[in-house]
Short mmCIF file of C-alpha atoms in Angstrom, two decimals:
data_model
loop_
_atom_site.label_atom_id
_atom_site.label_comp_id
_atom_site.label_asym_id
_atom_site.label_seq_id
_atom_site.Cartn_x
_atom_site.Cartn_y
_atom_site.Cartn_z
CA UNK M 1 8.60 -13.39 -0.55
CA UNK M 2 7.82 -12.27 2.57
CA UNK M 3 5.34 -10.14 3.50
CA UNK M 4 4.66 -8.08 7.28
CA UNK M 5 1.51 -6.03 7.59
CA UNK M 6 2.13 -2.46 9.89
CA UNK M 7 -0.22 -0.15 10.53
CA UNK M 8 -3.23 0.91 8.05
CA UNK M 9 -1.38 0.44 4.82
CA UNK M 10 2.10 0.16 5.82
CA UNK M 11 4.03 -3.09 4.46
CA UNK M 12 7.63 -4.60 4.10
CA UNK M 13 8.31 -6.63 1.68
CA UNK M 14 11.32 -9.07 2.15
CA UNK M 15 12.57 -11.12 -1.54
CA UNK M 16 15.78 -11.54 -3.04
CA UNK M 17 17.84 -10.13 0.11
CA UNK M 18 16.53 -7.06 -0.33
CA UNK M 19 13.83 -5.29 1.62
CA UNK M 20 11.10 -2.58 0.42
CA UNK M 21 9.29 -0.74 2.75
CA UNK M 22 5.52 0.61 1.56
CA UNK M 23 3.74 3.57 2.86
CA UNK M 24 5.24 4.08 6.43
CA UNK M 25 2.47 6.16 7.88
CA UNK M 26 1.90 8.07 11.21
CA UNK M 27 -1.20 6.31 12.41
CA UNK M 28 -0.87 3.92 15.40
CA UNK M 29 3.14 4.28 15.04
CA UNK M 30 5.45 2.39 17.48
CA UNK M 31 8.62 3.31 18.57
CA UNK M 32 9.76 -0.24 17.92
CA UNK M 33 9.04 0.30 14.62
CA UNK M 34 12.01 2.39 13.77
CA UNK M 35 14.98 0.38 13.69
CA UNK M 36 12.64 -2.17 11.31
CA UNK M 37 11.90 0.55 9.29
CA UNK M 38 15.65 2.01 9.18
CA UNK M 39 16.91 -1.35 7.73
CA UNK M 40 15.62 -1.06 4.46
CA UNK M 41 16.84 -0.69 0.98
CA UNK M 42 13.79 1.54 -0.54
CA UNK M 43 10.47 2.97 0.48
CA UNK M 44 7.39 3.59 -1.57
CA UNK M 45 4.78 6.24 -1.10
CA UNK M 46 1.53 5.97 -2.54
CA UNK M 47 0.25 9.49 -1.97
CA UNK M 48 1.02 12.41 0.79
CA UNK M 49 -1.79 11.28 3.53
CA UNK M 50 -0.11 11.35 6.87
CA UNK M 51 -1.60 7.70 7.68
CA UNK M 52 1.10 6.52 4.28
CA UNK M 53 3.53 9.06 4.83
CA UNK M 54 5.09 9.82 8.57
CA UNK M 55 7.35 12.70 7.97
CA UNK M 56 8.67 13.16 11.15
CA UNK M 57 9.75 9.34 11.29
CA UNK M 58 10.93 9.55 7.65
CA UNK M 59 13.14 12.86 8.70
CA UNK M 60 15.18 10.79 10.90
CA UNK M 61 15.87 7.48 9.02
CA UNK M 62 19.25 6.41 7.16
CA UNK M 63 19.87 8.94 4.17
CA UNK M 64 21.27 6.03 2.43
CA UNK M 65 17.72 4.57 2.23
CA UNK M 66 16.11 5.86 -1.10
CA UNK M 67 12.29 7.17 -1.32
CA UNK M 68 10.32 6.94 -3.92
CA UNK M 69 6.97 9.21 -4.75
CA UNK M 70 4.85 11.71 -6.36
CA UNK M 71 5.67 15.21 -7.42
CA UNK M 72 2.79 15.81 -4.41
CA UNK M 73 4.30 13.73 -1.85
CA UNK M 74 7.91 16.04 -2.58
CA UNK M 75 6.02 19.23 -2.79
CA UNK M 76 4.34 18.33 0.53
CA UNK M 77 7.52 17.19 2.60
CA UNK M 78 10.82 19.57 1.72
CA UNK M 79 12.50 18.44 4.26
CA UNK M 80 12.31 14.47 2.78
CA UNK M 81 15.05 13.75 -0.61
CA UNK M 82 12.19 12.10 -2.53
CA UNK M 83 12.84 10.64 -5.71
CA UNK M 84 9.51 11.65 -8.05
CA UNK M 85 8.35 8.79 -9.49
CA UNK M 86 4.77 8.99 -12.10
CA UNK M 87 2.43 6.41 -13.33
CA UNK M 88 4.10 3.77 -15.94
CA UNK M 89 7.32 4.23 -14.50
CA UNK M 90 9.69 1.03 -13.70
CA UNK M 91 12.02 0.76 -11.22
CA UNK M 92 14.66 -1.88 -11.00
CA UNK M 93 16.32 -2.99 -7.74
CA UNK M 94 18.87 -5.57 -8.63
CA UNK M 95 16.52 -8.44 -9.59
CA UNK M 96 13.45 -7.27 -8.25
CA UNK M 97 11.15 -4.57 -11.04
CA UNK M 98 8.69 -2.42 -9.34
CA UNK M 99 5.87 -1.18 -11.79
CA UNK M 100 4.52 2.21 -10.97
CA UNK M 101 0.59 2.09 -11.72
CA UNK M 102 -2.48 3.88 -11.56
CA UNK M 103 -4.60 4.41 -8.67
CA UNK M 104 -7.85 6.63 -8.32
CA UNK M 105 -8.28 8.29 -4.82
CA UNK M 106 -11.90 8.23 -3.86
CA UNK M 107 -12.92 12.17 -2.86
CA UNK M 108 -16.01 12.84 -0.34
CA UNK M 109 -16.42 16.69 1.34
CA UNK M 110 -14.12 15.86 4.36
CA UNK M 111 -11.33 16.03 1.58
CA UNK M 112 -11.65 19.52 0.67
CA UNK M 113 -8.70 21.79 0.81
CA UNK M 114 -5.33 20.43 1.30
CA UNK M 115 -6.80 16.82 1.90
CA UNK M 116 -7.96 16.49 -1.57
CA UNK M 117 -5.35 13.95 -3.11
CA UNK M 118 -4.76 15.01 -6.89
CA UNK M 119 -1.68 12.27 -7.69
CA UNK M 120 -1.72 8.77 -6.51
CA UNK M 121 0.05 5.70 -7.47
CA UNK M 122 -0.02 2.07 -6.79
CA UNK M 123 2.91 -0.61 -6.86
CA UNK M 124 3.61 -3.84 -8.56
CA UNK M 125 6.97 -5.27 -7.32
CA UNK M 126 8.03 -8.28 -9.12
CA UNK M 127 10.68 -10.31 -7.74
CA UNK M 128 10.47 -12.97 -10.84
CA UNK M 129 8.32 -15.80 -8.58
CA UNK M 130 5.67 -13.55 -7.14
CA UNK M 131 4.08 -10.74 -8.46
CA UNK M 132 2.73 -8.31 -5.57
CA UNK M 133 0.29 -5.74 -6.13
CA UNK M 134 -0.31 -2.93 -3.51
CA UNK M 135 -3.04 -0.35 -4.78
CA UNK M 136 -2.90 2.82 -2.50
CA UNK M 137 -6.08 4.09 -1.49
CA UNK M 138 -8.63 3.80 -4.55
CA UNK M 139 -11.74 3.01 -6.03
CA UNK M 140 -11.94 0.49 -8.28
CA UNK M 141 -11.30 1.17 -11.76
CA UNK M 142 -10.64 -0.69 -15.14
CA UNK M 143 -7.43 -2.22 -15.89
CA UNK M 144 -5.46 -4.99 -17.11
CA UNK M 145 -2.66 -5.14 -14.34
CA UNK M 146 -1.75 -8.78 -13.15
CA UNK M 147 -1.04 -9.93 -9.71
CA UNK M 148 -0.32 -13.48 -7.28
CA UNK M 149 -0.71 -11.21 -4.42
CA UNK M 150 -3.24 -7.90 -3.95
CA UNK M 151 -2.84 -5.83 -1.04
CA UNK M 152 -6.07 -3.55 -1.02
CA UNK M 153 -8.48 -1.31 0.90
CA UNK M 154 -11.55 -2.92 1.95
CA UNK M 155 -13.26 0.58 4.38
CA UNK M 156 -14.90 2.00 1.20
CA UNK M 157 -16.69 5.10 2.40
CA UNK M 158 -16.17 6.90 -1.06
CA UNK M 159 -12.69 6.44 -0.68
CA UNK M 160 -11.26 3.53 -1.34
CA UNK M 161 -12.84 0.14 -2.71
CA UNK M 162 -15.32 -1.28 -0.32
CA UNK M 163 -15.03 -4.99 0.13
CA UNK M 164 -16.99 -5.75 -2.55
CA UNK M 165 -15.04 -4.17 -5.29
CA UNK M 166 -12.12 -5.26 -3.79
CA UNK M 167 -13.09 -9.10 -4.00
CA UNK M 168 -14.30 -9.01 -7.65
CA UNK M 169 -11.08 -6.67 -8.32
CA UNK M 170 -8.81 -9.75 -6.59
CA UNK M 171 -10.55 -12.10 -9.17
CA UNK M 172 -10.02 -9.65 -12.20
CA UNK M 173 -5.84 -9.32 -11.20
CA UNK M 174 -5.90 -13.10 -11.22
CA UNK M 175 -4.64 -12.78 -7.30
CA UNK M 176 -4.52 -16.33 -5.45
CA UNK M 177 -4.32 -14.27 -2.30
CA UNK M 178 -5.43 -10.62 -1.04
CA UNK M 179 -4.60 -9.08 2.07
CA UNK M 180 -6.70 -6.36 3.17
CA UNK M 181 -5.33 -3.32 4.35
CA UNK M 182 -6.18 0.38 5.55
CA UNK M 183 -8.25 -0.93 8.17
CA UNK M 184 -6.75 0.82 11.25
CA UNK M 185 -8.40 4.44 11.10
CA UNK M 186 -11.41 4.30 13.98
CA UNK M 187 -13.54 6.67 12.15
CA UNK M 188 -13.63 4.11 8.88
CA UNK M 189 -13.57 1.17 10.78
CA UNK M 190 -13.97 -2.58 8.77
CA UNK M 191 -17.07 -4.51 8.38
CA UNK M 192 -15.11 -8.10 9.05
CA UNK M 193 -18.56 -10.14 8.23
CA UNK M 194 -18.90 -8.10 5.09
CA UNK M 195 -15.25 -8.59 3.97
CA UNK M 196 -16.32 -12.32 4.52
CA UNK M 197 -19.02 -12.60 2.89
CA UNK M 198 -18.02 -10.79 0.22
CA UNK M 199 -14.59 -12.73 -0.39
CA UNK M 200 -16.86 -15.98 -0.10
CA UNK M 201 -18.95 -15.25 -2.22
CA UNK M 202 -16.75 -14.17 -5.12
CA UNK M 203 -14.44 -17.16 -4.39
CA UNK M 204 -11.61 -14.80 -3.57
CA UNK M 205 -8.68 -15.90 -0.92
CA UNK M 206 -7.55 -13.66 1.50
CA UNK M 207 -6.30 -13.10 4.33
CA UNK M 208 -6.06 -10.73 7.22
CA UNK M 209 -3.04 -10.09 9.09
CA UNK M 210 -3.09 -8.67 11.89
CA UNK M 211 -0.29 -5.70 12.52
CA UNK M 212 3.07 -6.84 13.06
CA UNK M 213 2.33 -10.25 11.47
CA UNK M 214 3.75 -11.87 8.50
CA UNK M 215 3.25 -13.97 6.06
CA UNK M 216 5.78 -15.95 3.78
CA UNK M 217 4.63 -17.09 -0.06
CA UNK M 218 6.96 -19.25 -1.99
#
């Protein structure tokens, strides 16, 4: 499986020949990113945030490419063919199952309005060897989900997990390796000592990728 980190949340996930692009959002977009981007088989949208969802990129990719969301994310993009997709669902791309799970988007008074984020899933795509979990934008919350790899917020700020959650939820998943994420946004920017000292001292393995990097597990 291999794994490249884009921008805040965005990933692509390359296994089994095919490739799965996760929340392709607007914030600090490249043009190089398109043709990348317009090679895949699928894409997966957590929740209807621009910085997970860029519509106007989206608008213009391959209609052959399917999209997978929420009843919000289609409600808040008619001009996208998105295929609704709710918590517990399973999809199946050839060999490769993607679980549909929970997630819990963290509200604070800047998300009033339209903002506010009232469905939200996470992913668990299996390809058989690895088990990758990418949890959208939430707190932490109870569960009995199981994952090699976690892919997970680390800005907290009543929004997501904070790095702290995020290292004791990596041990609770039964992850051998998490890769932060959602760390591009300059008005929630990272704490990189905390995220140390908290992985340290949890004994959690991670890793941060920078954007545009990737990583290969076997």
């Amino acid at each position: 499986m291999k794994i490249t980190k884009f921008p805040q949340s965005c990933l692509l996930i390359e296994t089994k020949g095919k490739k799965i692009l996760v929340d392709p959002g607007s914030l600090k977009y490249k043009d190089e990113y398109f043709d990348i981007w317009n090679s895949v088989n699928i894409i997966l949208i957590t929740h209807k945030h621009s910085d997970h969802c860029n519509t106007a990129v989206l608008e213009k990719l391959n209609k052959d490419i399917t999209i997978y969301s929420t009843s919000e994310v289609k409600e808040a993009n008619n001009s996208l063919n998105i295929n609704i997709v709710k918590e517990n669902d399973v999809l199946q791309l050839d060999d490769i199952r993607i679980e549909v799970v929970h997630a819990i988007h963290g509200y604070q008074p800047l998300l009033k309005g339209d903002k506010e984020i009232h469905e939200n899933v996470g992913y668990i795509i299996d390809d058989g060897e690895n088990r990758l979990y990418t949890t959208s934008d939430t707190i932490c919350f109870k569960n009995d989900y199981k994952a090699d790899i976690l892919c997970v917020p680390v800005t907290g700020h009543g929004l997501t997990m904070s790095a702290f959650e995020a290292s004791l939820y990596a041990k609770e998943v039964g992850a051998t390796l998490t890769i932060p994420i959602h760390m591009d946004n300059p008005a929630f920017p990272p704490d990189f000592d905390y995220i140390e000292e908290m992985f340290n001292k949890y004994e959690a393995e991670y890793e941060i990728l920078d954007n545009d990097e990737s990583i290969e597990v076997e």
